JSON list of C-alpha atoms and ligand atoms in Angstrom, two decimals:
[
{"chain": "A", "resi": 179, "resn": "MET", "atom": "CA", "xyz": [152.52, 107.29, 150.77]},
{"chain": "A", "resi": 180, "resn": "ARG", "atom": "CA", "xyz": [151.51, 106.34, 154.40]},
{"chain": "A", "resi": 181, "resn": "PRO", "atom": "CA", "xyz": [148.08, 104.93, 154.18]},
{"chain": "A", "resi": 182, "resn": "LEU", "atom": "CA", "xyz": [145.40, 106.37, 156.45]},
{"chain": "A", "resi": 183, "resn": "ILE", "atom": "CA", "xyz": [142.68, 104.24, 158.34]},
{"chain": "A", "resi": 184, "resn": "ALA", "atom": "CA", "xyz": [139.98, 106.60, 159.37]},
{"chain": "A", "resi": 185, "resn": "GLY", "atom": "CA", "xyz": [136.85, 105.62, 161.39]},
{"chain": "A", "resi": 186, "resn": "ASN", "atom": "CA", "xyz": [133.54, 107.45, 160.95]},
{"chain": "A", "resi": 187, "resn": "TRP", "atom": "CA", "xyz": [131.58, 106.60, 163.86]},
{"chain": "A", "resi": 188, "resn": "LYS", "atom": "CA", "xyz": [128.70, 108.52, 162.41]},
{"chain": "A", "resi": 189, "resn": "MET", "atom": "CA", "xyz": [125.72, 109.06, 165.34]},
{"chain": "A", "resi": 190, "resn": "ASN", "atom": "CA", "xyz": [126.99, 106.42, 167.35]},
{"chain": "A", "resi": 191, "resn": "GLY", "atom": "CA", "xyz": [128.91, 106.43, 170.78]},
{"chain": "A", "resi": 192, "resn": "ARG", "atom": "CA", "xyz": [128.31, 107.71, 174.31]},
{"chain": "A", "resi": 193, "resn": "THR", "atom": "CA", "xyz": [130.74, 108.48, 177.16]},
{"chain": "A", "resi": 194, "resn": "ASP", "atom": "CA", "xyz": [131.31, 104.70, 178.27]},
{"chain": "A", "resi": 195, "resn": "TRP", "atom": "CA", "xyz": [132.85, 104.49, 174.68]},
{"chain": "A", "resi": 196, "resn": "THR", "atom": "CA", "xyz": [135.90, 106.64, 175.68]},
{"chain": "A", "resi": 197, "resn": "ASP", "atom": "CA", "xyz": [138.46, 103.55, 176.12]},
{"chain": "A", "resi": 198, "resn": "ARG", "atom": "CA", "xyz": [137.75, 102.43, 172.68]},
{"chain": "A", "resi": 199, "resn": "PRO", "atom": "CA", "xyz": [140.69, 104.06, 171.07]},
{"chain": "A", "resi": 200, "resn": "VAL", "atom": "CA", "xyz": [142.93, 102.80, 173.78]},
{"chain": "A", "resi": 201, "resn": "ALA", "atom": "CA", "xyz": [141.63, 99.42, 173.56]},
{"chain": "A", "resi": 202, "resn": "PHE", "atom": "CA", "xyz": [142.23, 99.78, 169.57]},
{"chain": "A", "resi": 203, "resn": "ASP", "atom": "CA", "xyz": [145.99, 101.05, 170.04]},
{"chain": "A", "resi": 204, "resn": "SER", "atom": "CA", "xyz": [146.71, 97.97, 172.32]},
{"chain": "A", "resi": 205, "resn": "LEU", "atom": "CA", "xyz": [145.75, 95.65, 169.46]},
{"chain": "A", "resi": 206, "resn": "LEU", "atom": "CA", "xyz": [148.31, 97.29, 166.97]},
{"chain": "A", "resi": 207, "resn": "PRO", "atom": "CA", "xyz": [151.55, 95.77, 166.85]},
{"chain": "A", "resi": 208, "resn": "SER", "atom": "CA", "xyz": [154.43, 98.46, 166.57]},
{"chain": "A", "resi": 209, "resn": "ARG", "atom": "CA", "xyz": [154.84, 98.11, 162.94]},
{"chain": "A", "resi": 210, "resn": "GLU", "atom": "CA", "xyz": [151.22, 99.24, 162.10]},
{"chain": "A", "resi": 211, "resn": "ARG", "atom": "CA", "xyz": [151.61, 101.88, 164.43]},
{"chain": "A", "resi": 212, "resn": "THR", "atom": "CA", "xyz": [154.43, 103.93, 162.40]},
{"chain": "A", "resi": 213, "resn": "SER", "atom": "CA", "xyz": [153.52, 102.50, 159.04]},
{"chain": "A", "resi": 214, "resn": "VAL", "atom": "CA", "xyz": [149.65, 103.18, 158.78]},
{"chain": "A", "resi": 215, "resn": "GLU", "atom": "CA", "xyz": [148.04, 106.60, 160.02]},
{"chain": "A", "resi": 216, "resn": "ILE", "atom": "CA", "xyz": [144.88, 106.04, 162.14]},
{"chain": "A", "resi": 217, "resn": "LEU", "atom": "CA", "xyz": [141.99, 108.40, 162.92]},
{"chain": "A", "resi": 218, "resn": "ILE", "atom": "CA", "xyz": [138.73, 108.04, 164.74]},
{"chain": "A", "resi": 219, "resn": "CYS", "atom": "CA", "xyz": [135.86, 110.63, 163.97]},
{"chain": "A", "resi": 220, "resn": "PRO", "atom": "CA", "xyz": [133.53, 110.14, 167.06]},
{"chain": "A", "resi": 221, "resn": "PRO", "atom": "CA", "xyz": [130.23, 112.65, 166.99]},
{"chain": "A", "resi": 222, "resn": "PHE", "atom": "CA", "xyz": [131.26, 116.23, 168.31]},
{"chain": "A", "resi": 223, "resn": "THR", "atom": "CA", "xyz": [129.98, 115.17, 171.82]},
{"chain": "A", "resi": 224, "resn": "LEU", "atom": "CA", "xyz": [133.19, 112.52, 172.08]},
{"chain": "A", "resi": 225, "resn": "ILE", "atom": "CA", "xyz": [135.87, 114.68, 170.65]},
{"chain": "A", "resi": 226, "resn": "SER", "atom": "CA", "xyz": [136.94, 116.24, 174.06]},
{"chain": "A", "resi": 227, "resn": "ASN", "atom": "CA", "xyz": [137.05, 112.63, 175.70]},
{"chain": "A", "resi": 228, "resn": "LEU", "atom": "CA", "xyz": [138.73, 110.80, 172.91]},
{"chain": "A", "resi": 229, "resn": "VAL", "atom": "CA", "xyz": [141.60, 113.44, 172.58]},
{"chain": "A", "resi": 230, "resn": "GLU", "atom": "CA", "xyz": [142.24, 113.02, 176.21]},
{"chain": "A", "resi": 231, "resn": "ALA", "atom": "CA", "xyz": [142.00, 109.41, 176.09]},
{"chain": "A", "resi": 232, "resn": "ALA", "atom": "CA", "xyz": [144.19, 109.02, 173.00]},
{"chain": "A", "resi": 233, "resn": "LYS", "atom": "CA", "xyz": [147.24, 111.00, 174.53]},
{"chain": "A", "resi": 234, "resn": "GLY", "atom": "CA", "xyz": [150.17, 108.85, 174.46]},
{"chain": "A", "resi": 235, "resn": "THR", "atom": "CA", "xyz": [148.80, 106.50, 171.49]},
{"chain": "A", "resi": 236, "resn": "ASP", "atom": "CA", "xyz": [148.75, 107.05, 168.01]},
{"chain": "A", "resi": 237, "resn": "ILE", "atom": "CA", "xyz": [145.54, 107.65, 167.35]},
{"chain": "A", "resi": 238, "resn": "GLN", "atom": "CA", "xyz": [144.56, 110.72, 165.81]},
{"chain": "A", "resi": 239, "resn": "ILE", "atom": "CA", "xyz": [140.83, 112.08, 166.49]},
{"chain": "A", "resi": 240, "resn": "GLY", "atom": "CA", "xyz": [138.70, 114.14, 163.86]},
{"chain": "A", "resi": 241, "resn": "ALA", "atom": "CA", "xyz": [135.11, 115.66, 163.42]},
{"chain": "A", "resi": 242, "resn": "GLN", "atom": "CA", "xyz": [132.44, 114.46, 160.98]},
{"chain": "A", "resi": 243, "resn": "ASN", "atom": "CA", "xyz": [131.25, 118.17, 159.94]},
{"chain": "A", "resi": 244, "resn": "CYS", "atom": "CA", "xyz": [131.74, 121.78, 160.59]},
{"chain": "A", "resi": 245, "resn": "HIS", "atom": "CA", "xyz": [130.05, 125.01, 159.76]},
{"chain": "A", "resi": 246, "resn": "ALA", "atom": "CA", "xyz": [131.99, 127.41, 157.18]},
{"chain": "A", "resi": 247, "resn": "ASN", "atom": "CA", "xyz": [132.30, 130.30, 159.50]},
{"chain": "A", "resi": 248, "resn": "GLU", "atom": "CA", "xyz": [134.44, 130.57, 162.33]},
{"chain": "A", "resi": 249, "resn": "ALA", "atom": "CA", "xyz": [131.99, 132.11, 164.93]},
{"chain": "A", "resi": 250, "resn": "GLY", "atom": "CA", "xyz": [128.58, 133.87, 165.03]},
{"chain": "A", "resi": 251, "resn": "ALA", "atom": "CA", "xyz": [124.82, 133.57, 165.16]},
{"chain": "A", "resi": 252, "resn": "HIS", "atom": "CA", "xyz": [124.38, 130.06, 164.10]},
{"chain": "A", "resi": 253, "resn": "THR", "atom": "CA", "xyz": [122.64, 127.94, 166.88]},
{"chain": "A", "resi": 254, "resn": "GLY", "atom": "CA", "xyz": [123.55, 124.57, 166.95]},
{"chain": "A", "resi": 255, "resn": "GLU", "atom": "CA", "xyz": [126.43, 124.97, 164.62]},
{"chain": "A", "resi": 256, "resn": "ILE", "atom": "CA", "xyz": [130.20, 124.11, 165.61]},
{"chain": "A", "resi": 257, "resn": "SER", "atom": "CA", "xyz": [133.17, 125.77, 163.75]},
{"chain": "A", "resi": 258, "resn": "ALA", "atom": "CA", "xyz": [136.40, 124.17, 162.60]},
{"chain": "A", "resi": 259, "resn": "GLU", "atom": "CA", "xyz": [138.14, 126.50, 164.84]},
{"chain": "A", "resi": 260, "resn": "MET", "atom": "CA", "xyz": [136.53, 125.10, 167.67]},
{"chain": "A", "resi": 261, "resn": "LEU", "atom": "CA", "xyz": [137.30, 121.64, 166.69]},
{"chain": "A", "resi": 262, "resn": "ALA", "atom": "CA", "xyz": [140.91, 122.68, 166.37]},
{"chain": "A", "resi": 263, "resn": "ASP", "atom": "CA", "xyz": [140.50, 124.18, 169.95]},
{"chain": "A", "resi": 264, "resn": "LEU", "atom": "CA", "xyz": [139.46, 120.37, 171.09]},
{"chain": "A", "resi": 265, "resn": "GLY", "atom": "CA", "xyz": [142.27, 119.09, 169.64]},
{"chain": "A", "resi": 266, "resn": "ALA", "atom": "CA", "xyz": [140.95, 117.42, 166.40]},
{"chain": "A", "resi": 267, "resn": "ALA", "atom": "CA", "xyz": [143.23, 116.83, 163.52]},
{"chain": "A", "resi": 268, "resn": "TYR", "atom": "CA", "xyz": [140.76, 115.99, 160.44]},
{"chain": "A", "resi": 269, "resn": "ILE", "atom": "CA", "xyz": [137.32, 117.03, 159.63]},
{"chain": "A", "resi": 270, "resn": "ILE", "atom": "CA", "xyz": [135.17, 114.91, 157.26]},
{"chain": "A", "resi": 271, "resn": "VAL", "atom": "CA", "xyz": [133.42, 117.13, 154.83]},
{"chain": "A", "resi": 272, "resn": "GLY", "atom": "CA", "xyz": [130.60, 116.34, 152.37]},
{"chain": "A", "resi": 273, "resn": "HIS", "atom": "CA", "xyz": [129.80, 112.86, 153.64]},
{"chain": "A", "resi": 274, "resn": "SER", "atom": "CA", "xyz": [126.95, 111.70, 151.28]},
{"chain": "A", "resi": 275, "resn": "GLU", "atom": "CA", "xyz": [124.72, 111.46, 154.51]},
{"chain": "A", "resi": 276, "resn": "ARG", "atom": "CA", "xyz": [125.17, 115.48, 154.49]},
{"chain": "A", "resi": 277, "resn": "ARG", "atom": "CA", "xyz": [125.08, 115.87, 150.83]},
{"chain": "A", "resi": 278, "resn": "ALA", "atom": "CA", "xyz": [121.49, 113.62, 150.71]},
{"chain": "A", "resi": 279, "resn": "ALA", "atom": "CA", "xyz": [120.23, 116.36, 153.44]},
{"chain": "A", "resi": 280, "resn": "GLY", "atom": "CA", "xyz": [120.87, 119.02, 150.82]},
{"chain": "A", "resi": 281, "resn": "GLU", "atom": "CA", "xyz": [124.69, 120.06, 151.70]},
{"chain": "A", "resi": 282, "resn": "SER", "atom": "CA", "xyz": [125.76, 121.13, 148.01]},
{"chain": "A", "resi": 283, "resn": "SER", "atom": "CA", "xyz": [129.59, 120.89, 146.90]},
{"chain": "A", "resi": 284, "resn": "ASP", "atom": "CA", "xyz": [129.91, 124.71, 147.23]},
{"chain": "A", "resi": 285, "resn": "ASP", "atom": "CA", "xyz": [129.04, 124.16, 150.93]},
{"chain": "A", "resi": 286, "resn": "VAL", "atom": "CA", "xyz": [131.50, 121.43, 151.05]},
{"chain": "A", "resi": 287, "resn": "SER", "atom": "CA", "xyz": [134.12, 123.76, 149.74]},
{"chain": "A", "resi": 288, "resn": "LEU", "atom": "CA", "xyz": [133.34, 126.45, 152.20]},
{"chain": "A", "resi": 289, "resn": "LYS", "atom": "CA", "xyz": [133.78, 123.69, 154.92]},
{"chain": "A", "resi": 290, "resn": "ALA", "atom": "CA", "xyz": [137.06, 122.61, 153.53]},
{"chain": "A", "resi": 291, "resn": "GLN", "atom": "CA", "xyz": [138.21, 126.16, 153.42]},
{"chain": "A", "resi": 292, "resn": "ALA", "atom": "CA", "xyz": [137.09, 126.58, 157.26]},
{"chain": "A", "resi": 293, "resn": "ALA", "atom": "CA", "xyz": [139.18, 123.34, 157.80]},
{"chain": "A", "resi": 294, "resn": "PHE", "atom": "CA", "xyz": [142.45, 125.18, 156.24]},
{"chain": "A", "resi": 295, "resn": "ARG", "atom": "CA", "xyz": [141.72, 128.38, 158.20]},
{"chain": "A", "resi": 296, "resn": "ALA", "atom": "CA", "xyz": [141.59, 126.26, 161.19]},
{"chain": "A", "resi": 297, "resn": "GLY", "atom": "CA", "xyz": [144.76, 124.17, 160.51]},
{"chain": "A", "resi": 298, "resn": "LEU", "atom": "CA", "xyz": [142.89, 121.04, 160.03]},
{"chain": "A", "resi": 299, "resn": "THR", "atom": "CA", "xyz": [142.77, 118.57, 157.04]},
{"chain": "A", "resi": 300, "resn": "PRO", "atom": "CA", "xyz": [139.69, 118.09, 155.53]},
{"chain": "A", "resi": 301, "resn": "ILE", "atom": "CA", "xyz": [138.54, 114.68, 154.20]},
{"chain": "A", "resi": 302, "resn": "ILE", "atom": "CA", "xyz": [136.44, 115.45, 151.20]},
{"chain": "A", "resi": 303, "resn": "CYS", "atom": "CA", "xyz": [133.87, 112.89, 150.24]},
{"chain": "A", "resi": 304, "resn": "VAL", "atom": "CA", "xyz": [132.56, 112.31, 147.00]},
{"chain": "A", "resi": 305, "resn": "GLY", "atom": "CA", "xyz": [130.45, 109.25, 145.65]},
{"chain": "A", "resi": 306, "resn": "GLU", "atom": "CA", "xyz": [127.68, 108.45, 142.86]},
{"chain": "A", "resi": 307, "resn": "THR", "atom": "CA", "xyz": [124.22, 106.87, 143.63]},
{"chain": "A", "resi": 308, "resn": "LEU", "atom": "CA", "xyz": [123.01, 103.64, 142.24]},
{"chain": "A", "resi": 309, "resn": "GLU", "atom": "CA", "xyz": [121.22, 105.44, 139.63]},
{"chain": "A", "resi": 310, "resn": "GLU", "atom": "CA", "xyz": [124.14, 107.52, 138.43]},
{"chain": "A", "resi": 311, "resn": "ARG", "atom": "CA", "xyz": [126.22, 104.39, 138.34]},
{"chain": "A", "resi": 312, "resn": "GLU", "atom": "CA", "xyz": [123.63, 102.52, 136.15]},
{"chain": "A", "resi": 313, "resn": "ALA", "atom": "CA", "xyz": [123.32, 105.59, 133.93]},
{"chain": "A", "resi": 314, "resn": "GLY", "atom": "CA", "xyz": [127.00, 105.34, 133.29]},
{"chain": "A", "resi": 315, "resn": "SER", "atom": "CA", "xyz": [127.83, 108.89, 134.55]},
{"chain": "A", "resi": 316, "resn": "ALA", "atom": "CA", "xyz": [129.57, 107.81, 137.74]},
{"chain": "A", "resi": 317, "resn": "LYS", "atom": "CA", "xyz": [132.96, 109.25, 136.96]},
{"chain": "A", "resi": 318, "resn": "GLU", "atom": "CA", "xyz": [131.26, 112.53, 135.56]},
{"chain": "A", "resi": 319, "resn": "ILE", "atom": "CA", "xyz": [129.33, 113.12, 138.85]},
{"chain": "A", "resi": 320, "resn": "VAL", "atom": "CA", "xyz": [132.34, 112.57, 141.02]},
{"chain": "A", "resi": 321, "resn": "SER", "atom": "CA", "xyz": [134.57, 114.73, 139.02]},
{"chain": "A", "resi": 322, "resn": "ALA", "atom": "CA", "xyz": [132.00, 117.36, 139.36]},
{"chain": "A", "resi": 323, "resn": "GLN", "atom": "CA", "xyz": [131.68, 116.63, 143.18]},
{"chain": "A", "resi": 324, "resn": "ILE", "atom": "CA", "xyz": [135.42, 116.96, 143.28]},
{"chain": "A", "resi": 325, "resn": "SER", "atom": "CA", "xyz": [136.20, 120.28, 141.51]},
{"chain": "A", "resi": 326, "resn": "GLY", "atom": "CA", "xyz": [133.20, 121.86, 143.01]},
{"chain": "A", "resi": 327, "resn": "SER", "atom": "CA", "xyz": [134.33, 120.69, 146.70]},
{"chain": "A", "resi": 328, "resn": "ILE", "atom": "CA", "xyz": [137.87, 121.55, 146.63]},
{"chain": "A", "resi": 329, "resn": "PRO", "atom": "CA", "xyz": [138.39, 125.23, 147.42]},
{"chain": "A", "resi": 330, "resn": "GLU", "atom": "CA", "xyz": [140.79, 127.54, 145.25]},
{"chain": "A", "resi": 331, "resn": "ASN", "atom": "CA", "xyz": [144.62, 127.22, 146.41]},
{"chain": "A", "resi": 332, "resn": "PRO", "atom": "CA", "xyz": [143.93, 124.42, 148.68]},
{"chain": "A", "resi": 333, "resn": "ASN", "atom": "CA", "xyz": [146.43, 123.06, 151.56]},
{"chain": "A", "resi": 334, "resn": "LYS", "atom": "CA", "xyz": [146.47, 119.65, 152.39]},
{"chain": "A", "resi": 335, "resn": "PHE", "atom": "CA", "xyz": [143.47, 117.67, 151.50]},
{"chain": "A", "resi": 336, "resn": "VAL", "atom": "CA", "xyz": [142.17, 113.98, 151.36]},
{"chain": "A", "resi": 337, "resn": "ILE", "atom": "CA", "xyz": [139.58, 112.54, 149.17]},
{"chain": "A", "resi": 338, "resn": "ALA", "atom": "CA", "xyz": [137.11, 109.73, 150.31]},
{"chain": "A", "resi": 339, "resn": "TYR", "atom": "CA", "xyz": [135.41, 107.94, 147.48]},
{"chain": "A", "resi": 340, "resn": "GLU", "atom": "CA", "xyz": [132.48, 106.40, 148.84]},
{"chain": "A", "resi": 341, "resn": "PRO", "atom": "CA", "xyz": [129.79, 105.11, 146.42]},
{"chain": "A", "resi": 342, "resn": "VAL", "atom": "CA", "xyz": [126.32, 105.80, 147.96]},
{"chain": "A", "resi": 343, "resn": "TRP", "atom": "CA", "xyz": [125.15, 102.48, 147.13]},
{"chain": "A", "resi": 344, "resn": "ALA", "atom": "CA", "xyz": [127.81, 100.86, 149.03]},
{"chain": "A", "resi": 345, "resn": "ILE", "atom": "CA", "xyz": [127.69, 102.66, 152.32]},
{"chain": "A", "resi": 346, "resn": "GLY", "atom": "CA", "xyz": [126.12, 100.73, 155.17]},
{"chain": "A", "resi": 347, "resn": "THR", "atom": "CA", "xyz": [124.38, 98.05, 152.68]},
{"chain": "A", "resi": 348, "resn": "GLY", "atom": "CA", "xyz": [127.01, 95.34, 152.79]},
{"chain": "A", "resi": 349, "resn": "ARG", "atom": "CA", "xyz": [127.32, 95.80, 149.13]},
{"chain": "A", "resi": 350, "resn": "VAL", "atom": "CA", "xyz": [130.85, 96.69, 148.32]},
{"chain": "A", "resi": 351, "resn": "ALA", "atom": "CA", "xyz": [132.15, 97.85, 144.80]},
{"chain": "A", "resi": 352, "resn": "GLU", "atom": "CA", "xyz": [133.96, 95.55, 142.70]},
{"chain": "A", "resi": 353, "resn": "VAL", "atom": "CA", "xyz": [137.91, 95.93, 142.97]},
{"chain": "A", "resi": 354, "resn": "GLY", "atom": "CA", "xyz": [138.06, 96.68, 139.49]},
{"chain": "A", "resi": 355, "resn": "ASP", "atom": "CA", "xyz": [135.49, 99.53, 139.65]},
{"chain": "A", "resi": 356, "resn": "ILE", "atom": "CA", "xyz": [137.25, 100.99, 142.65]},
{"chain": "A", "resi": 357, "resn": "ALA", "atom": "CA", "xyz": [140.60, 100.95, 140.60]},
{"chain": "A", "resi": 358, "resn": "GLN", "atom": "CA", "xyz": [139.20, 102.62, 137.79]},
{"chain": "A", "resi": 359, "resn": "MET", "atom": "CA", "xyz": [137.41, 105.33, 139.96]},
{"chain": "A", "resi": 360, "resn": "HIS", "atom": "CA", "xyz": [140.66, 105.96, 141.78]},
{"chain": "A", "resi": 361, "resn": "GLU", "atom": "CA", "xyz": [142.75, 106.13, 138.58]},
{"chain": "A", "resi": 362, "resn": "HIS", "atom": "CA", "xyz": [140.36, 108.67, 137.44]},
{"chain": "A", "resi": 363, "resn": "ILE", "atom": "CA", "xyz": [140.35, 110.61, 140.54]},
{"chain": "A", "resi": 364, "resn": "ARG", "atom": "CA", "xyz": [144.14, 110.39, 140.65]},
{"chain": "A", "resi": 365, "resn": "GLU", "atom": "CA", "xyz": [144.43, 112.11, 137.17]},
{"chain": "A", "resi": 366, "resn": "GLN", "atom": "CA", "xyz": [142.09, 114.76, 138.50]},
{"chain": "A", "resi": 367, "resn": "VAL", "atom": "CA", "xyz": [144.01, 115.70, 141.76]},
{"chain": "A", "resi": 368, "resn": "GLY", "atom": "CA", "xyz": [147.83, 114.75, 141.17]},
{"chain": "A", "resi": 369, "resn": "PRO", "atom": "CA", "xyz": [150.02, 112.30, 142.87]},
{"chain": "A", "resi": 370, "resn": "ALA", "atom": "CA", "xyz": [150.16, 113.96, 146.32]},
{"chain": "A", "resi": 371, "resn": "VAL", "atom": "CA", "xyz": [146.56, 113.62, 147.64]},
{"chain": "A", "resi": 372, "resn": "ARG", "atom": "CA", "xyz": [145.59, 110.42, 149.47]},
{"chain": "A", "resi": 373, "resn": "LEU", "atom": "CA", "xyz": [142.74, 108.78, 148.12]},
{"chain": "A", "resi": 374, "resn": "LEU", "atom": "CA", "xyz": [140.47, 106.58, 150.45]},
{"chain": "A", "resi": 375, "resn": "TYR", "atom": "CA", "xyz": [137.89, 104.14, 149.72]},
{"chain": "A", "resi": 376, "resn": "GLY", "atom": "CA", "xyz": [134.67, 103.97, 151.59]},
{"chain": "A", "resi": 377, "resn": "GLY", "atom": "CA", "xyz": [131.63, 101.96, 151.63]},
{"chain": "A", "resi": 378, "resn": "SER", "atom": "CA", "xyz": [131.04, 98.55, 153.65]},
{"chain": "A", "resi": 379, "resn": "VAL", "atom": "CA", "xyz": [135.01, 98.14, 154.24]},
{"chain": "A", "resi": 380, "resn": "LYS", "atom": "CA", "xyz": [135.32, 95.00, 156.89]},
{"chain": "A", "resi": 381, "resn": "PRO", "atom": "CA", "xyz": [138.25, 92.91, 157.90]},
{"chain": "A", "resi": 382, "resn": "GLY", "atom": "CA", "xyz": [137.34, 90.21, 155.19]},
{"chain": "A", "resi": 383, "resn": "ASN", "atom": "CA", "xyz": [137.41, 92.75, 152.28]},
{"chain": "A", "resi": 384, "resn": "ALA", "atom": "CA", "xyz": [140.01, 95.17, 153.39]},
{"chain": "A", "resi": 385, "resn": "GLY", "atom": "CA", "xyz": [143.01, 93.43, 151.97]},
{"chain": "A", "resi": 386, "resn": "ASP", "atom": "CA", "xyz": [141.99, 93.38, 148.41]},
{"chain": "A", "resi": 387, "resn": "ILE", "atom": "CA", "xyz": [140.52, 96.89, 148.38]},
{"chain": "A", "resi": 388, "resn": "LEU", "atom": "CA", "xyz": [143.64, 98.47, 150.31]},
{"chain": "A", "resi": 389, "resn": "ALA", "atom": "CA", "xyz": [145.97, 96.72, 147.73]},
{"chain": "A", "resi": 390, "resn": "THR", "atom": "CA", "xyz": [144.24, 98.53, 144.84]},
{"chain": "A", "resi": 391, "resn": "PRO", "atom": "CA", "xyz": [146.24, 100.63, 143.14]},
{"chain": "A", "resi": 392, "resn": "ASN", "atom": "CA", "xyz": [145.39, 104.54, 144.15]},
{"chain": "A", "resi": 393, "resn": "VAL", "atom": "CA", "xyz": [143.81, 103.42, 147.11]},
{"chain": "A", "resi": 394, "resn": "ASN", "atom": "CA", "xyz": [145.90, 105.07, 149.98]},
{"chain": "A", "resi": 395, "resn": "GLY", "atom": "CA", "xyz": [143.51, 104.13, 153.08]},
{"chain": "A", "resi": 396, "resn": "ALA", "atom": "CA", "xyz": [140.03, 103.46, 154.01]},
{"chain": "A", "resi": 397, "resn": "LEU", "atom": "CA", "xyz": [137.23, 105.62, 155.66]},
{"chain": "A", "resi": 398, "resn": "ILE", "atom": "CA", "xyz": [135.23, 102.85, 157.69]},
{"chain": "A", "resi": 399, "resn": "GLY", "atom": "CA", "xyz": [131.93, 103.42, 159.27]},
{"chain": "A", "resi": 400, "resn": "GLY", "atom": "CA", "xyz": [130.01, 100.27, 160.64]},
{"chain": "A", "resi": 401, "resn": "ALA", "atom": "CA", "xyz": [133.17, 98.34, 161.31]},
{"chain": "A", "resi": 402, "resn": "SER", "atom": "CA", "xyz": [135.06, 101.17, 162.86]},
{"chain": "A", "resi": 403, "resn": "LEU", "atom": "CA", "xyz": [132.85, 100.73, 166.10]},
{"chain": "A", "resi": 404, "resn": "LYS", "atom": "CA", "xyz": [134.61, 97.88, 167.08]},
{"chain": "A", "resi": 405, "resn": "ALA", "atom": "CA", "xyz": [138.04, 97.92, 168.07]},
{"chain": "A", "resi": 406, "resn": "GLU", "atom": "CA", "xyz": [138.86, 94.50, 166.89]},
{"chain": "A", "resi": 407, "resn": "ASP", "atom": "CA", "xyz": [137.40, 94.94, 163.41]},
{"chain": "A", "resi": 408, "resn": "LEU", "atom": "CA", "xyz": [139.15, 98.35, 162.93]},
{"chain": "A", "resi": 409, "resn": "ALA", "atom": "CA", "xyz": [142.60, 96.94, 164.00]},
{"chain": "A", "resi": 410, "resn": "ALA", "atom": "CA", "xyz": [142.19, 93.74, 161.63]},
{"chain": "A", "resi": 411, "resn": "ILE", "atom": "CA", "xyz": [141.59, 96.50, 158.71]},
{"chain": "A", "resi": 412, "resn": "ALA", "atom": "CA", "xyz": [144.82, 98.59, 159.65]},
{"chain": "A", "resi": 413, "resn": "ARG", "atom": "CA", "xyz": [146.82, 95.23, 159.81]},
{"chain": "A", "resi": 414, "resn": "GLN", "atom": "CA", "xyz": [146.07, 94.93, 155.98]},
{"chain": "A", "resi": 415, "resn": "ALA", "atom": "CA", "xyz": [146.79, 98.35, 155.08]},
{"chain": "A", "resi": 416, "resn": "LEU", "atom": "CA", "xyz": [150.43, 97.56, 154.94]},
{"chain": "B", "resi": 736, "resn": "13P", "atom": "P1", "xyz": [129.92, 101.60, 156.17]},
{"chain": "B", "resi": 736, "resn": "13P", "atom": "O1", "xyz": [131.50, 101.30, 156.44]},
{"chain": "B", "resi": 736, "resn": "13P", "atom": "O2", "xyz": [129.07, 101.44, 157.38]},
{"chain": "B", "resi": 736, "resn": "13P", "atom": "O3", "xyz": [129.42, 101.20, 154.80]},
{"chain": "B", "resi": 736, "resn": "13P", "atom": "O4", "xyz": [130.03, 103.37, 156.17]},
{"chain": "B", "resi": 736, "resn": "13P", "atom": "C1", "xyz": [130.72, 103.77, 155.16]},
{"chain": "B", "resi": 736, "resn": "13P", "atom": "C2", "xyz": [131.02, 105.54, 155.46]},
{"chain": "B", "resi": 736, "resn": "13P", "atom": "O5", "xyz": [129.78, 106.17, 155.26]},
{"chain": "B", "resi": 736, "resn": "13P", "atom": "C3", "xyz": [132.24, 106.20, 155.89]},
{"chain": "B", "resi": 736, "resn": "13P", "atom": "O6", "xyz": [132.18, 107.30, 155.93]}
]
């Protein structure tokens, strides 16, 4: 399975970051370009600029969220169709930072459905909190999030396992724990779904993580803001 290296810029970046995908692309030797799929998900405000800037490169651009409806009276919201119109290829849905703000798996499922409707691929995020892991219920929680977040009769989708306690903390899950969880998720979703790991992935730990069975790529926050770091991670995805 072709690995997917996806950067989630979260709420970072201004228009003067528009050249970053090109800078990143220029750091990748040709082997990585064809063997690894690369995606950058900037804030909504930069999608248009980055789609334009990434033309002629192998970098795809995605979004970090969408509304479930196609259009209507939803002040401040953005639909999957609008993102498709801008040239986005993927949408991250159900990131733990959104689940923490009240998004349920039902909401995530509707957003994933919206992505399908617009012809985009959702990256459905799941992951347990530290409390849940310490209580021994990590697998149960993740399974419930997955079954609640995948719409019926889904098109192509990606799952990103991001343990909440590993996000932005510098604390990475043990490779053994990642292997166990990814095997568990694989049993649930089958062989065709790409499974990403996310949570403090950096150039220094990416090699071990990406070599773990059933890890088909990474969802990267902080380290995706630097072109050199993202390229160093992508090089280890082969
Ligand atoms: P960090 O890589 O900064 O820990 O963020 C992970 C993440 O939340 C990606 O979606």
